[in-house]
Amino acid sequence: MVFGYNSLANLSIIKKEIKRRRISSYDKSGANLDFVSIEGNTKAELCHINSAGIIKHIWMTLASSDIYYLRKSIIRMWWDEEENPSVECPIGDFFGVGHGKTVNFWSL
């Protein structure tokens, strides 16, 4: 298969006329309270986008007194008004720390 200009290999290239956007929990008041607190056994919607796009970066800092929080916290992602999530797994597994030992890593 030849990867040319019109192939799927270039699907994620952002064209010059496209605007980039970012969704963040930053504190708009300037008080440096940049976080979202989610209590146990609850759900929170962190992002809802009603247009085409690419997720290029996800940054989270998690903390809990429960040693199993990386297995108990579930991340779910839906695309295109799906009834069921395309991604549904423990957040530790999603970010590569399913064994419970946190380490820094990068992936493509």
PDB file of N, CA and C in Angstrom, residues 5-63:
ATOM      1  N   TYR A   5      -0.388  11.551  -0.315  1.00  0.00           N
ATOM      2  CA  TYR A   5      -1.008  12.728   0.291  1.00  0.00           C
ATOM      3  C   TYR A   5      -2.450  12.471   0.712  1.00  0.00           C
ATOM      4  N   ASN A   6      -3.186  11.680  -0.044  1.00  0.00           N
ATOM      5  CA  ASN A   6      -4.600  11.441   0.243  1.00  0.00           C
ATOM      6  C   ASN A   6      -4.845  10.148   1.012  1.00  0.00           C
ATOM      7  N   SER A   7      -3.822   9.538   1.546  1.00  0.00           N
ATOM      8  CA  SER A   7      -4.002   8.274   2.258  1.00  0.00           C
ATOM      9  C   SER A   7      -4.391   8.516   3.710  1.00  0.00           C
ATOM     10  N   LEU A   8      -4.742   7.462   4.400  1.00  0.00           N
ATOM     11  CA  LEU A   8      -5.093   7.557   5.815  1.00  0.00           C
ATOM     12  C   LEU A   8      -3.901   7.931   6.688  1.00  0.00           C
ATOM     13  N   ALA A   9      -2.687   7.780   6.181  1.00  0.00           N
ATOM     14  CA  ALA A   9      -1.504   8.142   6.964  1.00  0.00           C
ATOM     15  C   ALA A   9      -1.493   9.625   7.300  1.00  0.00           C
ATOM     16  N   ASN A  10      -2.152  10.442   6.495  1.00  0.00           N
ATOM     17  CA  ASN A  10      -2.187  11.886   6.722  1.00  0.00           C
ATOM     18  C   ASN A  10      -3.465  12.347   7.415  1.00  0.00           C
ATOM     19  N   LEU A  11      -4.278  11.417   7.867  1.00  0.00           N
ATOM     20  CA  LEU A  11      -5.560  11.756   8.465  1.00  0.00           C
ATOM     21  C   LEU A  11      -5.413  12.666   9.679  1.00  0.00           C
ATOM     22  N   SER A  12      -4.383  12.445  10.487  1.00  0.00           N
ATOM     23  CA  SER A  12      -4.238  13.218  11.725  1.00  0.00           C
ATOM     24  C   SER A  12      -3.470  14.526  11.554  1.00  0.00           C
ATOM     25  N   ILE A  13      -3.058  14.863  10.354  1.00  0.00           N
ATOM     26  CA  ILE A  13      -2.345  16.120  10.125  1.00  0.00           C
ATOM     27  C   ILE A  13      -3.349  17.269  10.157  1.00  0.00           C
ATOM     28  N   ILE A  14      -3.083  18.251  10.990  1.00  0.00           N
ATOM     29  CA  ILE A  14      -3.978  19.393  11.130  1.00  0.00           C
ATOM     30  C   ILE A  14      -3.653  20.414  10.044  1.00  0.00           C
ATOM     31  N   LYS A  15      -4.644  20.741   9.252  1.00  0.00           N
ATOM     32  CA  LYS A  15      -4.454  21.700   8.165  1.00  0.00           C
ATOM     33  C   LYS A  15      -4.339  23.111   8.729  1.00  0.00           C
ATOM     34  N   LYS A  16      -3.686  23.990   7.983  1.00  0.00           N
ATOM     35  CA  LYS A  16      -3.435  25.357   8.449  1.00  0.00           C
ATOM     36  C   LYS A  16      -4.711  26.132   8.745  1.00  0.00           C
ATOM     37  N   GLU A  17      -5.775  25.876   7.998  1.00  0.00           N
ATOM     38  CA  GLU A  17      -7.011  26.635   8.205  1.00  0.00           C
ATOM     39  C   GLU A  17      -7.845  26.119   9.384  1.00  0.00           C
ATOM     40  N   ILE A  18      -7.425  25.053  10.001  1.00  0.00           N
ATOM     41  CA  ILE A  18      -8.143  24.474  11.144  1.00  0.00           C
ATOM     42  C   ILE A  18      -7.625  25.089  12.440  1.00  0.00           C
ATOM     43  N   LYS A  19      -8.535  25.437  13.326  1.00  0.00           N
ATOM     44  CA  LYS A  19      -8.143  25.994  14.621  1.00  0.00           C
ATOM     45  C   LYS A  19      -8.010  24.885  15.649  1.00  0.00           C
ATOM     46  N   ARG A  20      -6.982  24.976  16.454  1.00  0.00           N
ATOM     47  CA  ARG A  20      -6.782  24.035  17.548  1.00  0.00           C
ATOM     48  C   ARG A  20      -7.497  24.548  18.780  1.00  0.00           C
ATOM     49  N   ARG A  21      -7.996  23.629  19.589  1.00  0.00           N
ATOM     50  CA  ARG A  21      -8.652  24.004  20.832  1.00  0.00           C
ATOM     51  C   ARG A  21      -8.189  23.080  21.939  1.00  0.00           C
ATOM     52  N   ARG A  22      -8.336  23.545  23.140  1.00  0.00           N
ATOM     53  CA  ARG A  22      -7.936  22.767  24.305  1.00  0.00           C
ATOM     54  C   ARG A  22      -9.040  22.873  25.346  1.00  0.00           C
ATOM     55  N   ILE A  23      -9.292  21.763  26.020  1.00  0.00           N
ATOM     56  CA  ILE A  23     -10.234  21.748  27.132  1.00  0.00           C
ATOM     57  C   ILE A  23      -9.422  21.490  28.385  1.00  0.00           C
ATOM     58  N   SER A  24      -9.642  22.301  29.399  1.00  0.00           N
ATOM     59  CA  SER A  24      -8.842  22.215  30.613  1.00  0.00           C
ATOM     60  C   SER A  24      -9.688  22.547  31.829  1.00  0.00           C
ATOM     61  N   SER A  25      -9.203  22.115  32.971  1.00  0.00           N
ATOM     62  CA  SER A  25      -9.865  22.446  34.238  1.00  0.00           C
ATOM     63  C   SER A  25      -9.263  23.697  34.865  1.00  0.00           C
ATOM     64  N   TYR A  26      -8.469  24.452  34.097  1.00  0.00           N
ATOM     65  CA  TYR A  26      -7.757  25.587  34.688  1.00  0.00           C
ATOM     66  C   TYR A  26      -8.719  26.529  35.405  1.00  0.00           C
ATOM     67  N   ASP A  27      -8.212  27.173  36.424  1.00  0.00           N
ATOM     68  CA  ASP A  27      -9.014  28.073  37.260  1.00  0.00           C
ATOM     69  C   ASP A  27      -9.082  29.447  36.604  1.00  0.00           C
ATOM     70  N   LYS A  28     -10.231  29.783  36.065  1.00  0.00           N
ATOM     71  CA  LYS A  28     -10.408  31.051  35.354  1.00  0.00           C
ATOM     72  C   LYS A  28     -10.334  32.264  36.278  1.00  0.00           C
ATOM     73  N   SER A  29     -10.451  32.043  37.600  1.00  0.00           N
ATOM     74  CA  SER A  29     -10.369  33.165  38.545  1.00  0.00           C
ATOM     75  C   SER A  29      -8.920  33.547  38.847  1.00  0.00           C
ATOM     76  N   GLY A  30      -7.969  32.681  38.472  1.00  0.00           N
ATOM     77  CA  GLY A  30      -6.566  32.956  38.742  1.00  0.00           C
ATOM     78  C   GLY A  30      -6.104  32.500  40.110  1.00  0.00           C
ATOM     79  N   ALA A  31      -6.948  31.763  40.832  1.00  0.00           N
ATOM     80  CA  ALA A  31      -6.608  31.334  42.194  1.00  0.00           C
ATOM     81  C   ALA A  31      -5.770  30.055  42.228  1.00  0.00           C
ATOM     82  N   ASN A  32      -5.387  29.524  41.077  1.00  0.00           N
ATOM     83  CA  ASN A  32      -4.577  28.320  40.971  1.00  0.00           C
ATOM     84  C   ASN A  32      -5.276  27.094  41.565  1.00  0.00           C
ATOM     85  N   LEU A  33      -6.578  27.025  41.421  1.00  0.00           N
ATOM     86  CA  LEU A  33      -7.345  25.856  41.856  1.00  0.00           C
ATOM     87  C   LEU A  33      -7.674  25.023  40.617  1.00  0.00           C
ATOM     88  N   ASP A  34      -6.636  24.495  39.996  1.00  0.00           N
ATOM     89  CA  ASP A  34      -6.752  23.773  38.736  1.00  0.00           C
ATOM     90  C   ASP A  34      -6.992  22.293  39.008  1.00  0.00           C
ATOM     91  N   PHE A  35      -8.244  21.931  39.254  1.00  0.00           N
ATOM     92  CA  PHE A  35      -8.566  20.528  39.487  1.00  0.00           C
ATOM     93  C   PHE A  35     -10.064  20.311  39.385  1.00  0.00           C
ATOM     94  N   VAL A  36     -10.427  19.064  39.227  1.00  0.00           N
ATOM     95  CA  VAL A  36     -11.816  18.625  39.302  1.00  0.00           C
ATOM     96  C   VAL A  36     -11.846  17.536  40.353  1.00  0.00           C
ATOM     97  N   SER A  37     -12.627  17.715  41.373  1.00  0.00           N
ATOM     98  CA  SER A  37     -12.737  16.723  42.437  1.00  0.00           C
ATOM     99  C   SER A  37     -13.946  15.837  42.154  1.00  0.00           C
ATOM    100  N   ILE A  38     -13.721  14.530  42.124  1.00  0.00           N
ATOM    101  CA  ILE A  38     -14.791  13.568  41.864  1.00  0.00           C
ATOM    102  C   ILE A  38     -14.878  12.638  43.070  1.00  0.00           C
ATOM    103  N   GLU A  39     -15.979  12.693  43.761  1.00  0.00           N
ATOM    104  CA  GLU A  39     -16.176  11.845  44.937  1.00  0.00           C
ATOM    105  C   GLU A  39     -16.374  10.391  44.513  1.00  0.00           C
ATOM    106  N   GLY A  40     -16.110   9.460  45.426  1.00  0.00           N
ATOM    107  CA  GLY A  40     -16.287   8.040  45.153  1.00  0.00           C
ATOM    108  C   GLY A  40     -17.712   7.697  44.770  1.00  0.00           C
ATOM    109  N   ASN A  41     -17.863   6.705  43.920  1.00  0.00           N
ATOM    110  CA  ASN A  41     -19.167   6.214  43.459  1.00  0.00           C
ATOM    111  C   ASN A  41     -19.998   7.280  42.754  1.00  0.00           C
ATOM    112  N   THR A  42     -19.336   8.234  42.109  1.00  0.00           N
ATOM    113  CA  THR A  42     -20.038   9.251  41.325  1.00  0.00           C
ATOM    114  C   THR A  42     -19.445   9.298  39.921  1.00  0.00           C
ATOM    115  N   LYS A  43     -20.098  10.021  39.035  1.00  0.00           N
ATOM    116  CA  LYS A  43     -19.627  10.193  37.664  1.00  0.00           C
ATOM    117  C   LYS A  43     -19.436  11.675  37.390  1.00  0.00           C
ATOM    118  N   ALA A  44     -18.505  11.983  36.502  1.00  0.00           N
ATOM    119  CA  ALA A  44     -18.277  13.372  36.098  1.00  0.00           C
ATOM    120  C   ALA A  44     -17.945  13.394  34.612  1.00  0.00           C
ATOM    121  N   GLU A  45     -18.545  14.316  33.895  1.00  0.00           N
ATOM    122  CA  GLU A  45     -18.212  14.509  32.488  1.00  0.00           C
ATOM    123  C   GLU A  45     -17.101  15.539  32.423  1.00  0.00           C
ATOM    124  N   LEU A  46     -15.938  15.123  31.947  1.00  0.00           N
ATOM    125  CA  LEU A  46     -14.780  16.014  31.899  1.00  0.00           C
ATOM    126  C   LEU A  46     -14.673  16.758  30.576  1.00  0.00           C
ATOM    127  N   CYS A  47     -15.298  16.212  29.540  1.00  0.00           N
ATOM    128  CA  CYS A  47     -15.168  16.829  28.226  1.00  0.00           C
ATOM    129  C   CYS A  47     -16.331  16.378  27.350  1.00  0.00           C
ATOM    130  N   HIS A  48     -16.920  17.305  26.618  1.00  0.00           N
ATOM    131  CA  HIS A  48     -17.971  16.976  25.647  1.00  0.00           C
ATOM    132  C   HIS A  48     -17.745  17.859  24.428  1.00  0.00           C
ATOM    133  N   ILE A  49     -17.442  17.235  23.306  1.00  0.00           N
ATOM    134  CA  ILE A  49     -17.125  17.965  22.079  1.00  0.00           C
ATOM    135  C   ILE A  49     -18.127  17.554  21.005  1.00  0.00           C
ATOM    136  N   ASN A  50     -18.759  18.517  20.376  1.00  0.00           N
ATOM    137  CA  ASN A  50     -19.746  18.229  19.334  1.00  0.00           C
ATOM    138  C   ASN A  50     -19.216  18.538  17.943  1.00  0.00           C
ATOM    139  N   SER A  51     -17.994  18.135  17.666  1.00  0.00           N
ATOM    140  CA  SER A  51     -17.436  18.332  16.332  1.00  0.00           C
ATOM    141  C   SER A  51     -16.323  17.323  16.119  1.00  0.00           C
ATOM    142  N   ALA A  52     -15.848  17.249  14.902  1.00  0.00           N
ATOM    143  CA  ALA A  52     -14.752  16.340  14.585  1.00  0.00           C
ATOM    144  C   ALA A  52     -13.475  16.811  15.264  1.00  0.00           C
ATOM    145  N   GLY A  53     -12.593  15.893  15.566  1.00  0.00           N
ATOM    146  CA  GLY A  53     -11.341  16.291  16.186  1.00  0.00           C
ATOM    147  C   GLY A  53     -10.437  15.118  16.474  1.00  0.00           C
ATOM    148  N   ILE A  54      -9.313  15.434  17.053  1.00  0.00           N
ATOM    149  CA  ILE A  54      -8.294  14.458  17.416  1.00  0.00           C
ATOM    150  C   ILE A  54      -7.907  14.714  18.857  1.00  0.00           C
ATOM    151  N   ILE A  55      -7.869  13.670  19.657  1.00  0.00           N
ATOM    152  CA  ILE A  55      -7.351  13.807  21.021  1.00  0.00           C
ATOM    153  C   ILE A  55      -5.854  13.579  20.936  1.00  0.00           C
ATOM    154  N   LYS A  56      -5.084  14.626  21.177  1.00  0.00           N
ATOM    155  CA  LYS A  56      -3.630  14.549  21.059  1.00  0.00           C
ATOM    156  C   LYS A  56      -2.940  14.408  22.408  1.00  0.00           C
ATOM    157  N   HIS A  57      -3.651  14.741  23.488  1.00  0.00           N
ATOM    158  CA  HIS A  57      -2.978  14.789  24.785  1.00  0.00           C
ATOM    159  C   HIS A  57      -4.021  14.658  25.893  1.00  0.00           C
ATOM    160  N   ILE A  58      -3.765  13.794  26.840  1.00  0.00           N
ATOM    161  CA  ILE A  58      -4.596  13.697  28.041  1.00  0.00           C
ATOM    162  C   ILE A  58      -3.651  13.781  29.230  1.00  0.00           C
ATOM    163  N   TRP A  59      -3.918  14.690  30.138  1.00  0.00           N
ATOM    164  CA  TRP A  59      -3.089  14.863  31.329  1.00  0.00           C
ATOM    165  C   TRP A  59      -3.981  14.763  32.547  1.00  0.00           C
ATOM    166  N   MET A  60      -3.642  13.859  33.447  1.00  0.00           N
ATOM    167  CA  MET A  60      -4.392  13.715  34.692  1.00  0.00           C
ATOM    168  C   MET A  60      -3.424  13.454  35.827  1.00  0.00           C
ATOM    169  N   THR A  61      -3.731  14.023  36.961  1.00  0.00           N
ATOM    170  CA  THR A  61      -3.029  13.697  38.193  1.00  0.00           C
ATOM    171  C   THR A  61      -4.089  13.150  39.133  1.00  0.00           C
ATOM    172  N   LEU A  62      -3.913  11.931  39.564  1.00  0.00           N
ATOM    173  CA  LEU A  62      -4.915  11.265  40.394  1.00  0.00           C
ATOM    174  C   LEU A  62      -4.371  11.039  41.792  1.00  0.00           C
ATOM    175  N   ALA A  63      -5.256  11.093  42.764  1.00  0.00           N
ATOM    176  CA  ALA A  63      -4.858  10.834  44.147  1.00  0.00           C
ATOM    177  C   ALA A  63      -6.039  10.233  44.892  1.00  0.00           C
TER     178      ALA A  63
END
